[in-house]
PDB file of C-alpha atoms in Angstrom:
ATOM      1  CA  LYS A   1     107.140 -11.576 -96.732  1.00  0.00           C
ATOM      2  CA  GLN A   2     109.352  -8.980 -97.902  1.00  0.00           C
ATOM      3  CA  GLU A   3     112.661  -8.768 -96.042  1.00  0.00           C
ATOM      4  CA  VAL A   4     115.230  -5.905 -96.575  1.00  0.00           C
ATOM      5  CA  THR A   5     118.834  -6.062 -95.680  1.00  0.00           C
ATOM      6  CA  GLN A   6     121.407  -3.274 -95.654  1.00  0.00           C
ATOM      7  CA  ILE A   7     125.258  -4.096 -95.705  1.00  0.00           C
ATOM      8  CA  PRO A   8     127.586  -2.704 -93.977  1.00  0.00           C
ATOM      9  CA  ALA A   9     125.742  -2.065 -90.825  1.00  0.00           C
ATOM     10  CA  ALA A  10     128.472   0.517 -90.011  1.00  0.00           C
ATOM     11  CA  LEU A  11     130.998   2.238 -92.150  1.00  0.00           C
ATOM     12  CA  SER A  12     133.827   4.813 -91.287  1.00  0.00           C
ATOM     13  CA  VAL A  13     135.649   6.475 -94.091  1.00  0.00           C
ATOM     14  CA  PRO A  14     138.110   9.571 -94.370  1.00  0.00           C
ATOM     15  CA  GLU A  15     136.632  12.728 -95.890  1.00  0.00           C
ATOM     16  CA  GLY A  16     136.872  12.962 -99.619  1.00  0.00           C
ATOM     17  CA  GLU A  17     136.378   9.034-100.459  1.00  0.00           C
ATOM     18  CA  ASN A  18     133.661   7.790-102.535  1.00  0.00           C
ATOM     19  CA  LEU A  19     131.474   5.156-101.033  1.00  0.00           C
ATOM     20  CA  VAL A  20     128.751   2.648-101.742  1.00  0.00           C
ATOM     21  CA  LEU A  21     126.004   1.585 -99.412  1.00  0.00           C
ATOM     22  CA  ASN A  22     124.218  -1.738-100.183  1.00  0.00           C
ATOM     23  CA  CYS A  23     120.358  -2.677 -99.894  1.00  0.00           C
ATOM     24  CA  SER A  24     118.877  -5.990-100.923  1.00  0.00           C
ATOM     25  CA  PHE A  25     115.145  -7.188-100.909  1.00  0.00           C
ATOM     26  CA  THR A  26     113.851 -10.651-101.163  1.00  0.00           C
ATOM     27  CA  ASP A  27     110.573  -9.902-103.221  1.00  0.00           C
ATOM     28  CA  SER A  28     111.178  -8.208-106.461  1.00  0.00           C
ATOM     29  CA  ALA A  29     107.618  -7.244-107.013  1.00  0.00           C
ATOM     30  CA  ILE A  30     108.161  -3.740-105.867  1.00  0.00           C
ATOM     31  CA  TYR A  31     106.703  -0.328-107.133  1.00  0.00           C
ATOM     32  CA  ASN A  32     109.554   1.765-105.817  1.00  0.00           C
ATOM     33  CA  LEU A  33     112.473   2.091-103.524  1.00  0.00           C
ATOM     34  CA  GLN A  34     113.348   5.082-101.476  1.00  0.00           C
ATOM     35  CA  TRP A  35     116.607   6.002 -99.792  1.00  0.00           C
ATOM     36  CA  PHE A  36     116.433   8.133 -96.545  1.00  0.00           C
ATOM     37  CA  ARG A  37     118.878   9.747 -94.242  1.00  0.00           C
ATOM     38  CA  GLN A  38     118.314   9.841 -90.477  1.00  0.00           C
ATOM     39  CA  ASP A  39     120.360  12.255 -88.238  1.00  0.00           C
ATOM     40  CA  PRO A  40     120.462  11.460 -84.493  1.00  0.00           C
ATOM     41  CA  GLY A  41     117.236  12.079 -82.732  1.00  0.00           C
ATOM     42  CA  LYS A  42     115.545  13.341 -85.888  1.00  0.00           C
ATOM     43  CA  GLY A  43     113.112  11.845 -88.384  1.00  0.00           C
ATOM     44  CA  LEU A  44     113.649  10.592 -91.799  1.00  0.00           C
ATOM     45  CA  THR A  45     114.610  12.649 -94.723  1.00  0.00           C
ATOM     46  CA  SER A  46     114.038  11.588 -98.125  1.00  0.00           C
ATOM     47  CA  LEU A  47     117.098  11.421-100.557  1.00  0.00           C
ATOM     48  CA  LEU A  48     116.115   9.582-103.578  1.00  0.00           C
ATOM     49  CA  LEU A  49     113.152   7.652-105.025  1.00  0.00           C
ATOM     50  CA  ILE A  50     113.539   5.069-107.762  1.00  0.00           C
ATOM     51  CA  GLN A  51     110.433   3.693-109.538  1.00  0.00           C
ATOM     52  CA  SER A  52     110.621  -0.013-110.447  1.00  0.00           C
ATOM     53  CA  SER A  53     110.772   1.001-114.178  1.00  0.00           C
ATOM     54  CA  GLN A  54     114.008   3.099-113.425  1.00  0.00           C
ATOM     55  CA  ARG A  55     117.609   1.933-113.183  1.00  0.00           C
ATOM     56  CA  GLU A  56     119.048   5.042-111.423  1.00  0.00           C
ATOM     57  CA  GLN A  57     118.375   8.526-109.886  1.00  0.00           C
ATOM     58  CA  THR A  58     120.790  11.265-109.196  1.00  0.00           C
ATOM     59  CA  SER A  59     120.763  14.219-106.709  1.00  0.00           C
ATOM     60  CA  GLY A  60     123.896  16.039-106.325  1.00  0.00           C
ATOM     61  CA  ARG A  61     126.605  13.896-105.152  1.00  0.00           C
ATOM     62  CA  LEU A  62     124.147  11.090-104.658  1.00  0.00           C
ATOM     63  CA  ASN A  63     123.474   8.346-107.134  1.00  0.00           C
ATOM     64  CA  ALA A  64     121.146   5.384-106.450  1.00  0.00           C
ATOM     65  CA  SER A  65     120.697   2.296-108.762  1.00  0.00           C
ATOM     66  CA  LEU A  66     118.140  -0.427-108.773  1.00  0.00           C
ATOM     67  CA  ASP A  67     118.347  -3.840-110.033  1.00  0.00           C
ATOM     68  CA  LYS A  68     114.789  -5.178-109.510  1.00  0.00           C
ATOM     69  CA  SER A  69     115.519  -8.673-110.877  1.00  0.00           C
ATOM     70  CA  SER A  70     118.266  -9.307-108.424  1.00  0.00           C
ATOM     71  CA  GLY A  71     116.507  -7.436-105.579  1.00  0.00           C
ATOM     72  CA  ARG A  72     119.509  -5.072-105.142  1.00  0.00           C
ATOM     73  CA  SER A  73     120.011  -1.288-104.746  1.00  0.00           C
ATOM     74  CA  THR A  74     123.203   0.815-104.233  1.00  0.00           C
ATOM     75  CA  LEU A  75     123.547   4.382-102.903  1.00  0.00           C
ATOM     76  CA  TYR A  76     126.737   5.982-104.159  1.00  0.00           C
ATOM     77  CA  ILE A  77     127.999   8.994-102.349  1.00  0.00           C
ATOM     78  CA  ALA A  78     130.680  10.892-104.096  1.00  0.00           C
ATOM     79  CA  ALA A  79     133.434  12.930-102.584  1.00  0.00           C
ATOM     80  CA  SER A  80     132.106  12.407 -98.884  1.00  0.00           C
ATOM     81  CA  GLN A  81     131.974  15.015 -96.310  1.00  0.00           C
ATOM     82  CA  PRO A  82     131.734  14.976 -92.568  1.00  0.00           C
ATOM     83  CA  GLY A  83     128.210  16.532 -92.891  1.00  0.00           C
ATOM     84  CA  ASP A  84     127.260  13.177 -94.723  1.00  0.00           C
ATOM     85  CA  SER A  85     127.678  11.399 -91.391  1.00  0.00           C
ATOM     86  CA  ALA A  86     124.207   9.835 -90.545  1.00  0.00           C
ATOM     87  CA  THR A  87     122.284   6.543 -90.692  1.00  0.00           C
ATOM     88  CA  TYR A  88     120.984   5.774 -94.290  1.00  0.00           C
ATOM     89  CA  LEU A  89     118.034   3.683 -94.733  1.00  0.00           C
ATOM     90  CA  CYS A  90     116.483   2.033 -97.790  1.00  0.00           C
ATOM     91  CA  ALA A  91     112.747   1.171 -98.067  1.00  0.00           C
ATOM     92  CA  VAL A  92     110.794  -0.689-100.549  1.00  0.00           C
ATOM     93  CA  ARG A  93     107.158  -0.292-101.377  1.00  0.00           C
ATOM     94  CA  GLY A  94     105.073  -3.103-102.594  1.00  0.00           C
ATOM     95  CA  ALA A  95     101.608  -3.273-104.221  1.00  0.00           C
ATOM     96  CA  THR A  96      99.443  -2.316-101.072  1.00  0.00           C
ATOM     97  CA  ASN A  97     101.748   0.814-100.674  1.00  0.00           C
ATOM     98  CA  LYS A  98     103.216  -0.888 -97.651  1.00  0.00           C
ATOM     99  CA  LEU A  99     106.714   0.666 -96.854  1.00  0.00           C
ATOM    100  CA  ILE A 100     109.212  -1.828 -95.462  1.00  0.00           C
ATOM    101  CA  PHE A 101     112.533  -0.633 -94.242  1.00  0.00           C
ATOM    102  CA  GLY A 102     116.089  -2.188 -93.945  1.00  0.00           C
ATOM    103  CA  THR A 103     118.154  -2.047 -90.754  1.00  0.00           C
ATOM    104  CA  GLY A 104     120.362   0.994 -91.909  1.00  0.00           C
ATOM    105  CA  THR A 105     123.885   1.730 -92.361  1.00  0.00           C
ATOM    106  CA  LEU A 106     125.622   4.118 -89.867  1.00  0.00           C
ATOM    107  CA  LEU A 107     128.070   6.131 -91.790  1.00  0.00           C
ATOM    108  CA  ALA A 108     130.837   8.350 -90.100  1.00  0.00           C
ATOM    109  CA  VAL A 109     132.737  10.537 -92.216  1.00  0.00           C
ATOM    110  CA  GLN A 110     136.199  11.538 -90.696  1.00  0.00           C
ATOM    111  CA  PRO A 111     137.566  15.045 -91.240  1.00  0.00           C
TER     112      PRO A 111
ATOM    113  CA  GLU B   1     104.221  22.887 -98.425  1.00  0.00           C
ATOM    114  CA  ALA B   2     103.719  22.141 -94.730  1.00  0.00           C
ATOM    115  CA  GLY B   3     105.409  18.791 -93.669  1.00  0.00           C
ATOM    116  CA  VAL B   4     104.227  15.920 -91.533  1.00  0.00           C
ATOM    117  CA  ALA B   5     103.706  17.248 -87.938  1.00  0.00           C
ATOM    118  CA  GLN B   6     103.812  15.160 -84.846  1.00  0.00           C
ATOM    119  CA  SER B   7     103.415  15.724 -81.160  1.00  0.00           C
ATOM    120  CA  PRO B   8     104.880  15.700 -78.561  1.00  0.00           C
ATOM    121  CA  ARG B   9     108.518  15.327 -79.467  1.00  0.00           C
ATOM    122  CA  TYR B  10     109.452  13.739 -76.200  1.00  0.00           C
ATOM    123  CA  LYS B  11     107.564  11.820 -73.634  1.00  0.00           C
ATOM    124  CA  ILE B  12     108.581   9.971 -70.359  1.00  0.00           C
ATOM    125  CA  ILE B  13     106.304   7.847 -68.558  1.00  0.00           C
ATOM    126  CA  GLU B  14     106.252   5.000 -65.995  1.00  0.00           C
ATOM    127  CA  LYS B  15     105.352   1.525 -67.020  1.00  0.00           C
ATOM    128  CA  ARG B  16     101.720   0.605 -67.011  1.00  0.00           C
ATOM    129  CA  GLN B  17     100.814   4.231 -67.647  1.00  0.00           C
ATOM    130  CA  SER B  18      99.127   5.196 -70.753  1.00  0.00           C
ATOM    131  CA  VAL B  19     100.472   7.594 -73.629  1.00  0.00           C
ATOM    132  CA  ALA B  20      99.090   9.027 -76.961  1.00  0.00           C
ATOM    133  CA  PHE B  21     101.020  10.380 -79.877  1.00  0.00           C
ATOM    134  CA  TRP B  22      99.402  12.700 -82.488  1.00  0.00           C
ATOM    135  CA  CYS B  23     100.161  13.067 -86.179  1.00  0.00           C
ATOM    136  CA  ASN B  24      98.884  15.468 -88.893  1.00  0.00           C
ATOM    137  CA  PRO B  25     100.044  14.381 -92.424  1.00  0.00           C
ATOM    138  CA  ILE B  26     100.614  16.588 -95.430  1.00  0.00           C
ATOM    139  CA  SER B  27      97.360  17.959 -96.888  1.00  0.00           C
ATOM    140  CA  GLY B  28      95.823  15.631 -99.494  1.00  0.00           C
ATOM    141  CA  HIS B  29      97.808  12.478 -98.474  1.00  0.00           C
ATOM    142  CA  ALA B  30      95.509   9.656 -98.130  1.00  0.00           C
ATOM    143  CA  THR B  31      97.941   7.092 -96.974  1.00  0.00           C
ATOM    144  CA  LEU B  32      99.369   7.388 -93.280  1.00  0.00           C
ATOM    145  CA  TYR B  33     101.835   5.234 -91.627  1.00  0.00           C
ATOM    146  CA  TRP B  34     103.009   4.739 -88.046  1.00  0.00           C
ATOM    147  CA  TYR B  35     106.288   3.112 -87.442  1.00  0.00           C
ATOM    148  CA  GLN B  36     108.143   2.023 -84.363  1.00  0.00           C
ATOM    149  CA  GLN B  37     111.835   2.490 -84.324  1.00  0.00           C
ATOM    150  CA  ILE B  38     113.870   0.918 -81.639  1.00  0.00           C
ATOM    151  CA  LEU B  39     117.306   2.200 -81.005  1.00  0.00           C
ATOM    152  CA  GLY B  40     119.906   0.946 -83.444  1.00  0.00           C
ATOM    153  CA  GLN B  41     117.144  -0.724 -85.751  1.00  0.00           C
ATOM    154  CA  GLY B  42     115.243   0.181 -88.833  1.00  0.00           C
ATOM    155  CA  PRO B  43     111.585   1.555 -88.539  1.00  0.00           C
ATOM    156  CA  LYS B  44     109.019  -1.333 -88.103  1.00  0.00           C
ATOM    157  CA  LEU B  45     105.442  -0.625 -89.555  1.00  0.00           C
ATOM    158  CA  LEU B  46     102.755  -0.763 -86.978  1.00  0.00           C
ATOM    159  CA  ILE B  47      99.671   0.377 -88.777  1.00  0.00           C
ATOM    160  CA  GLN B  48      98.972   1.814 -92.347  1.00  0.00           C
ATOM    161  CA  PHE B  49      95.706   3.703 -93.088  1.00  0.00           C
ATOM    162  CA  GLN B  50      94.257   4.767 -96.440  1.00  0.00           C
ATOM    163  CA  ASN B  51      91.811   7.605 -95.720  1.00  0.00           C
ATOM    164  CA  ASN B  52      90.116   6.499 -92.324  1.00  0.00           C
ATOM    165  CA  GLY B  53      90.429   2.653 -93.066  1.00  0.00           C
ATOM    166  CA  VAL B  54      93.038   0.489 -91.949  1.00  0.00           C
ATOM    167  CA  VAL B  55      95.094  -1.397 -94.796  1.00  0.00           C
ATOM    168  CA  ASP B  56      97.684  -3.234 -92.574  1.00  0.00           C
ATOM    169  CA  ASP B  57      97.973  -3.644 -88.799  1.00  0.00           C
ATOM    170  CA  SER B  58      99.436  -6.973 -88.698  1.00  0.00           C
ATOM    171  CA  GLN B  59     102.448  -5.862 -86.565  1.00  0.00           C
ATOM    172  CA  LEU B  60     100.401  -3.858 -84.204  1.00  0.00           C
ATOM    173  CA  PRO B  61     100.358  -5.238 -80.685  1.00  0.00           C
ATOM    174  CA  LYS B  62      96.572  -5.090 -80.350  1.00  0.00           C
ATOM    175  CA  ASP B  63      96.392  -5.980 -76.686  1.00  0.00           C
ATOM    176  CA  ARG B  64      98.006  -2.643 -75.667  1.00  0.00           C
ATOM    177  CA  PHE B  65      98.203  -0.440 -78.974  1.00  0.00           C
ATOM    178  CA  SER B  66      95.327   1.127 -80.767  1.00  0.00           C
ATOM    179  CA  ALA B  67      95.237   3.813 -83.606  1.00  0.00           C
ATOM    180  CA  GLU B  68      92.550   5.758 -85.361  1.00  0.00           C
ATOM    181  CA  ARG B  69      92.517   8.190 -88.114  1.00  0.00           C
ATOM    182  CA  LEU B  70      89.427  10.732 -87.751  1.00  0.00           C
ATOM    183  CA  LYS B  71      87.795  11.838 -90.930  1.00  0.00           C
ATOM    184  CA  GLY B  72      90.845  10.648 -92.931  1.00  0.00           C
ATOM    185  CA  VAL B  73      93.063  13.315 -91.802  1.00  0.00           C
ATOM    186  CA  ASP B  74      94.715  13.525 -88.219  1.00  0.00           C
ATOM    187  CA  SER B  75      95.657  10.408 -86.546  1.00  0.00           C
ATOM    188  CA  THR B  76      96.370   9.323 -82.758  1.00  0.00           C
ATOM    189  CA  LEU B  77      98.350   6.226 -81.672  1.00  0.00           C
ATOM    190  CA  LYS B  78      97.846   5.147 -78.091  1.00  0.00           C
ATOM    191  CA  ILE B  79      99.571   2.685 -75.787  1.00  0.00           C
ATOM    192  CA  GLN B  80      97.896   1.490 -72.748  1.00  0.00           C
ATOM    193  CA  PRO B  81      99.431   0.069 -70.578  1.00  0.00           C
ATOM    194  CA  ALA B  82     103.044   0.932 -71.519  1.00  0.00           C
ATOM    195  CA  LYS B  83     105.912  -1.670 -71.001  1.00  0.00           C
ATOM    196  CA  LEU B  84     109.622  -0.988 -70.716  1.00  0.00           C
ATOM    197  CA  GLU B  85     110.317  -2.389 -74.244  1.00  0.00           C
ATOM    198  CA  ASP B  86     107.786   0.227 -75.807  1.00  0.00           C
ATOM    199  CA  SER B  87     110.621   2.652 -75.386  1.00  0.00           C
ATOM    200  CA  ALA B  88     111.380   3.951 -79.069  1.00  0.00           C
ATOM    201  CA  VAL B  89     110.948   6.592 -81.528  1.00  0.00           C
ATOM    202  CA  TYR B  90     107.308   6.447 -82.990  1.00  0.00           C
ATOM    203  CA  LEU B  91     107.316   7.914 -86.412  1.00  0.00           C
ATOM    204  CA  CYS B  92     104.363   9.020 -88.691  1.00  0.00           C
ATOM    205  CA  ALA B  93     104.686   9.196 -92.413  1.00  0.00           C
ATOM    206  CA  SER B  94     102.226  10.116 -95.130  1.00  0.00           C
ATOM    207  CA  SER B  95     102.099   9.730 -98.992  1.00  0.00           C
ATOM    208  CA  LEU B  96      99.632  10.126-101.851  1.00  0.00           C
ATOM    209  CA  VAL B  97      97.466   6.894-102.559  1.00  0.00           C
ATOM    210  CA  PRO B  98      99.288   5.717-105.881  1.00  0.00           C
ATOM    211  CA  ALA B  99     102.023   3.302-104.842  1.00  0.00           C
ATOM    212  CA  GLY B 100     104.578   4.958-106.952  1.00  0.00           C
ATOM    213  CA  THR B 101     104.695   8.102-104.786  1.00  0.00           C
ATOM    214  CA  GLU B 102     107.153   9.300-102.247  1.00  0.00           C
ATOM    215  CA  ALA B 103     106.617   9.055 -98.559  1.00  0.00           C
ATOM    216  CA  PHE B 104     107.395  11.972 -96.145  1.00  0.00           C
ATOM    217  CA  PHE B 105     108.060  11.545 -92.457  1.00  0.00           C
ATOM    218  CA  GLY B 106     107.543  13.518 -89.417  1.00  0.00           C
ATOM    219  CA  GLN B 107     110.253  14.307 -86.708  1.00  0.00           C
ATOM    220  CA  GLY B 108     109.060  11.586 -84.447  1.00  0.00           C
ATOM    221  CA  THR B 109     108.212  11.231 -81.005  1.00  0.00           C
ATOM    222  CA  ARG B 110     110.774   9.776 -78.643  1.00  0.00           C
ATOM    223  CA  LEU B 111     109.057   7.542 -75.781  1.00  0.00           C
ATOM    224  CA  THR B 112     110.945   6.647 -72.785  1.00  0.00           C
ATOM    225  CA  VAL B 113     109.212   4.095 -70.397  1.00  0.00           C
ATOM    226  CA  VAL B 114     110.908   3.967 -66.847  1.00  0.00           C
TER     227      VAL B 114
END
């Protein structure tokens, strides 16, 4: 059974810092991994999708990496801004298209 | 491209009452998911459809929850009777059939059971 864990559960940083969020999964037989952002009271916004054959994906100040063999992914946020404050979720997709989520990291960027 | 539509956005009911949520996925997306997200936790998959067939409903509490997807498009999720612990956000998502594609989520329905 696939289990997804995110560390840390919560993070507070001053504006301008670079930061790394971690995601680990127990079954390496995945098709892809997706990072989402969730603002309070809102749905999920897709940030980055990494296919199992890829090592990383970049979008603006965001960079996500994937090491399938070790069951790990990281989301790197450069030059953080108060507007980045949100909950960040990772999710892995397996053979049946089932999407399993981690517990999330609550990020607060202090101005 | 229109996104995933869900309604209602908010619902407050008393325990033992029934409630239904509606989801309209992105046009052409054969896979549809319903998730339950309890405050402070990650989303938990309740049921996954491919077209109008169920792929996975292993975590759906079938004694009180039911879901259907008519004609492989819109879907409804029903709870009858509701319990206090059903208070959560119910999220609907859709994706194309191949497992390598991106999933898109609706805004969710926040259910409060009092």
